[in-house]
Coordinates of C-alpha atoms in Angstrom, one line a residue:
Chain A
X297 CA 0.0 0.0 0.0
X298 CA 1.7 3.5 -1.3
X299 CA -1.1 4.8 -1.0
X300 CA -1.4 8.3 1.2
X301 CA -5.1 9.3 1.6
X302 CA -6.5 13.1 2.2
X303 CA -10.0 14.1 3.1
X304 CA -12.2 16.2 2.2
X305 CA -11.2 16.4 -1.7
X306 CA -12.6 19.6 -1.7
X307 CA -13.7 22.3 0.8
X308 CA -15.3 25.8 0.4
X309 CA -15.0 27.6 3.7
X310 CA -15.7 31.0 4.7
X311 CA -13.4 33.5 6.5
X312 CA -14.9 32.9 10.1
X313 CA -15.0 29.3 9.6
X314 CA -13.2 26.8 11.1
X315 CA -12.6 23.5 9.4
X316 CA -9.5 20.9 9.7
X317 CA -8.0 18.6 6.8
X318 CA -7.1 15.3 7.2
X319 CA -4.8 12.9 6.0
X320 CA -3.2 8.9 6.6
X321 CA -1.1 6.9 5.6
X322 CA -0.2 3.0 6.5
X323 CA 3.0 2.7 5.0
X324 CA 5.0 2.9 8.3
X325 CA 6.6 6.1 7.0
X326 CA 7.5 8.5 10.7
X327 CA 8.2 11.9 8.4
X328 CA 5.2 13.8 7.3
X329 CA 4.7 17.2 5.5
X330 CA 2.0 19.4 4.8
X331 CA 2.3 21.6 1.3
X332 CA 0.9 24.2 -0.4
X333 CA 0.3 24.5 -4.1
X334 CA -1.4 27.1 -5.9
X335 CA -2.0 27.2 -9.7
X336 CA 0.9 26.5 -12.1
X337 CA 3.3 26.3 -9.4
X338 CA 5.5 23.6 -7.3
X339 CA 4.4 22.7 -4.4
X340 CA 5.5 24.7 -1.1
X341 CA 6.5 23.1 1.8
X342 CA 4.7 24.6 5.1
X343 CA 4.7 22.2 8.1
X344 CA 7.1 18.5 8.8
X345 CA 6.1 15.9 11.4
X346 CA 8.6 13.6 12.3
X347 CA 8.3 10.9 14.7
X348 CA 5.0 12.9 15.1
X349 CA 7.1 16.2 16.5
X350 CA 6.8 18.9 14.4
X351 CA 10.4 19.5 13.6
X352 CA 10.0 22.1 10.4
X353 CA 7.4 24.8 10.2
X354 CA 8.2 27.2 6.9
X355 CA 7.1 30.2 8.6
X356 CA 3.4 29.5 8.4
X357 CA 0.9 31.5 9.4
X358 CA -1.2 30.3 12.9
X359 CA -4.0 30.1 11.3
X360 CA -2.7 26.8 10.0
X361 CA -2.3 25.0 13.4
X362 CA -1.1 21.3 12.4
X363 CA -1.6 18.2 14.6
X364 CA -0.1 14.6 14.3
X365 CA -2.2 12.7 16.7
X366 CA -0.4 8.9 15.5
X367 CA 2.1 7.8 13.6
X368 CA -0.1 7.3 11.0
X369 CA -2.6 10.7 10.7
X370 CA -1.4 13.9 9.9
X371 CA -4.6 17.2 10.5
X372 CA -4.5 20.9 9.2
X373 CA -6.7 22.8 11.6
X374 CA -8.1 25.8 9.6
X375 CA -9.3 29.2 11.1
X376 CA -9.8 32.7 9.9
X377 CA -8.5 32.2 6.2
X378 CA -8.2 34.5 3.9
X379 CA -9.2 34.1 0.3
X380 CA -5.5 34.1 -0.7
X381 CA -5.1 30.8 0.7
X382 CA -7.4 29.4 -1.5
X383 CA -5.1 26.3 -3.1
X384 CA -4.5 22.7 -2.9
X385 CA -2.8 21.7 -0.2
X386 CA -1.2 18.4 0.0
X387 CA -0.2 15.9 2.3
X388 CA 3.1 13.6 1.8
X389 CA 5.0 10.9 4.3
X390 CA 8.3 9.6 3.6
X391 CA 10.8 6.7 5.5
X392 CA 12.4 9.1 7.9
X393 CA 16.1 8.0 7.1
X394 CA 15.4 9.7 3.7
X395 CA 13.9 13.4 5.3
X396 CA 11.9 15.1 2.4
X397 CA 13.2 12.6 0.1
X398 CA 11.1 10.4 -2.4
X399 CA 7.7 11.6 -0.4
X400 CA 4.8 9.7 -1.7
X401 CA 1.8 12.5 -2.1
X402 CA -1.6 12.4 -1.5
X403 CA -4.5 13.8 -3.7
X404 CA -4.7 16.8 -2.0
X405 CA -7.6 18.7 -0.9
X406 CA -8.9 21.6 -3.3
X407 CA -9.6 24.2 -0.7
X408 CA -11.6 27.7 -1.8
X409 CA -12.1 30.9 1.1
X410 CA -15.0 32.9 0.3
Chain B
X383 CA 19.7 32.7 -9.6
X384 CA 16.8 29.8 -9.0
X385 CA 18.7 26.5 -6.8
X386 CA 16.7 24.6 -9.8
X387 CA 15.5 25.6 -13.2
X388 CA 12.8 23.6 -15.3
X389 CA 11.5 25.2 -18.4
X390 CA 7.4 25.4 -18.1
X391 CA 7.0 24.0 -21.5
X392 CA 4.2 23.7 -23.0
X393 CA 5.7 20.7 -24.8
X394 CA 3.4 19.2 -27.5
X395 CA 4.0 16.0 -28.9
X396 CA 2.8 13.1 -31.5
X397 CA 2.1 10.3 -30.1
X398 CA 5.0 7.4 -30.1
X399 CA 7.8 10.3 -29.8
X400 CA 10.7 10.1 -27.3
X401 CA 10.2 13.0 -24.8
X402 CA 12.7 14.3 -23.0
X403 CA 12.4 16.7 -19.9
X404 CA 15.7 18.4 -18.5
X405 CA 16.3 20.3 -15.3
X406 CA 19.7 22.1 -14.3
X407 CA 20.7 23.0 -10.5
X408 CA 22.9 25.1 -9.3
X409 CA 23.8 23.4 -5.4
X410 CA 26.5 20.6 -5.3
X411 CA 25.2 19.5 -2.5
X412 CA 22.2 17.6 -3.7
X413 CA 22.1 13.7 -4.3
X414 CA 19.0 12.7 -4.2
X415 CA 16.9 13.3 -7.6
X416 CA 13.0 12.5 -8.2
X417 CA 10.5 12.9 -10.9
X418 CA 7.0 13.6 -10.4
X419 CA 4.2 13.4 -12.8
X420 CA 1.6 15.9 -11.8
X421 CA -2.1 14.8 -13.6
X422 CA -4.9 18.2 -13.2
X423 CA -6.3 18.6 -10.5
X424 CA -4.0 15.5 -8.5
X425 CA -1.2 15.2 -6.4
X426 CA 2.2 14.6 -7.6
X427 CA 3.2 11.0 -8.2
X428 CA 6.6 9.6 -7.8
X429 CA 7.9 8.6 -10.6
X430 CA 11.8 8.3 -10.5
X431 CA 13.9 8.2 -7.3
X432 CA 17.6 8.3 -8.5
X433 CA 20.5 8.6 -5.4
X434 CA 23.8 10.2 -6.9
X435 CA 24.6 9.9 -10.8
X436 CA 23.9 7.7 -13.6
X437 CA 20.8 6.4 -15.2
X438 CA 17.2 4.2 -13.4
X439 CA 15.2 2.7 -16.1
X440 CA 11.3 1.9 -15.5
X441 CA 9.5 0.4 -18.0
X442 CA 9.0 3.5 -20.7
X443 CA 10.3 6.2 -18.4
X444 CA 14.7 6.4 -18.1
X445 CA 16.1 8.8 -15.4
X446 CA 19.4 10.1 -15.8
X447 CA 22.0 12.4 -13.5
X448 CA 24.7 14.3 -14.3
X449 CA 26.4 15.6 -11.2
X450 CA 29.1 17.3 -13.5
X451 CA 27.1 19.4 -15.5
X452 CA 24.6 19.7 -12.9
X453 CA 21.6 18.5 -15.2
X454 CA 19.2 15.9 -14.7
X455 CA 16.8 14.0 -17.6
X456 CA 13.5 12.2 -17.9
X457 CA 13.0 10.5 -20.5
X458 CA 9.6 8.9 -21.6
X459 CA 10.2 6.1 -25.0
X460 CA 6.6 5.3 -27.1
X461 CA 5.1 8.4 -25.2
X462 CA 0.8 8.0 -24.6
X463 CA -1.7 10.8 -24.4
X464 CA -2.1 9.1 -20.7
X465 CA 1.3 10.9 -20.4
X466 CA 0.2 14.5 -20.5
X467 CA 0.5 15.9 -17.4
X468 CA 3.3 18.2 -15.6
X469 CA 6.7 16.9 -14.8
X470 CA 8.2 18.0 -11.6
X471 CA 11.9 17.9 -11.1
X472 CA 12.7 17.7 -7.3
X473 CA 16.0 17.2 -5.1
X474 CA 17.6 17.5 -1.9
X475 CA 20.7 17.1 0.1
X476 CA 22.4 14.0 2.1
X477 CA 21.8 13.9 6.0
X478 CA 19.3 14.8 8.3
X479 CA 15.8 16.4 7.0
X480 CA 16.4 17.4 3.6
X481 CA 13.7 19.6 2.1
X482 CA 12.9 18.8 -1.8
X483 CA 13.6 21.6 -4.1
X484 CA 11.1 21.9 -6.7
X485 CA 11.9 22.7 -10.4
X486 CA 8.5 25.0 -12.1
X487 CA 7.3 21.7 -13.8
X488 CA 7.1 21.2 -17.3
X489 CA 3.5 20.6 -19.0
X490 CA 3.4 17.9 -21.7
X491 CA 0.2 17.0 -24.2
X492 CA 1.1 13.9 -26.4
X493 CA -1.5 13.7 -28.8
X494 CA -2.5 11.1 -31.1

């Protein structure tokens, strides 16, 4: 299974709203990252869990608040966004020997702020 | 100067053709090189994995490093219309958390 699994696919929120993404993954991987992509562009790295510490955080705004309850789930609690960060945001894991390398993604989550 | 550099394409193609996708870095200190294929509207699939120079082959899709020149390939033999999609370049460092560097992605329509 190299399979890594996000929920909802798609979200429309509003600006007072609060809502939280969710993602798992069974393949034993202990490193795992939350990115940002918006249109046309590479993904950008925002949050990394490892061994279910956050280790990285890219300078994220709080209203992203992330939370790695097991080794195997990975949540993006959402509060007070702004229309700008309307974008896919997608969840990876990798073996944690390898860091960032060869993550496996998941689908992502097409989010919209109204 | 960008760390890496991935022309955006569009590339269109026929059908059967040989693609080839090229990105060029400018840190030494990578040595761990991935492709990812990018459908609309999806996440990006690992494609390639490559550690250090020389070449992975995978079925249709050949990977290749170049440490000297600093230049890493995809290429994709008997290329589908399934292919079209965008083609991340990504690498990172040796040791510790390493965070993938993303080249722009190149979009590529094959069509029949």
């Amino acid at each position: 299974d190299t399979e890594v699994t996000q929920t909802p696919k798609h979200l429309v929120m509003g600006m007072t709203n609060k809502k939280s993404l969710k993602c798992e993954q069974h393949m034993g991987h202990r490193a795992m990252y939350w990115y940002k992509q918006k249109a046309k562009k590479p993904p950008e790295l925002m949050f990394v869990y490892s061994y279910e510490k956050l280790s990285i955080n890219e300078s994220v705004p709080s209203r992203f608040s992330p939370e790695c309850p097991n080794s195997s789930l990975l949540n993006l609690h959402l509060h007070a966004l702004q229309p700008e960060d309307s974008a896919l945001y997608l969840c990876a894991s990798s073996q944690e020997s390898l860091g960032g390398i060869a993550a496996f993604f998941g689908q992502g989550t097409r989010l919209t702020v109204v | 100067q960008k760390e890496v550099e991935q022309d955006p394409g569009p590339l269109s193609v026929p059908e059967g053709a040989i693609v080839s996708l090229n990105c060029t870095y400018s840190n030494s200190a990578f040595q761990y090189f991935m492709w990812y294929r990018q459908y609309s509207r999806k996440g990006p699939e690992l494609l390639m994995y490559t550690y250090s120079s020389g070449n992975k082959e995978d079925g249709r899709f050949t990977a290749q490093v170049d440490k000297s020149s600093k230049y890493i390939s995809l290429f994709i033999r008997d290329s589908q219309p399934s292919d079209s999609a965008t083609y991340l370049c990504a690498m990172g460092g040796s040791g510790g958390y390493n965070k993938l560097i993303f080249g722009a992605g190149t979009r590529l329509a094959v069509h029949p």
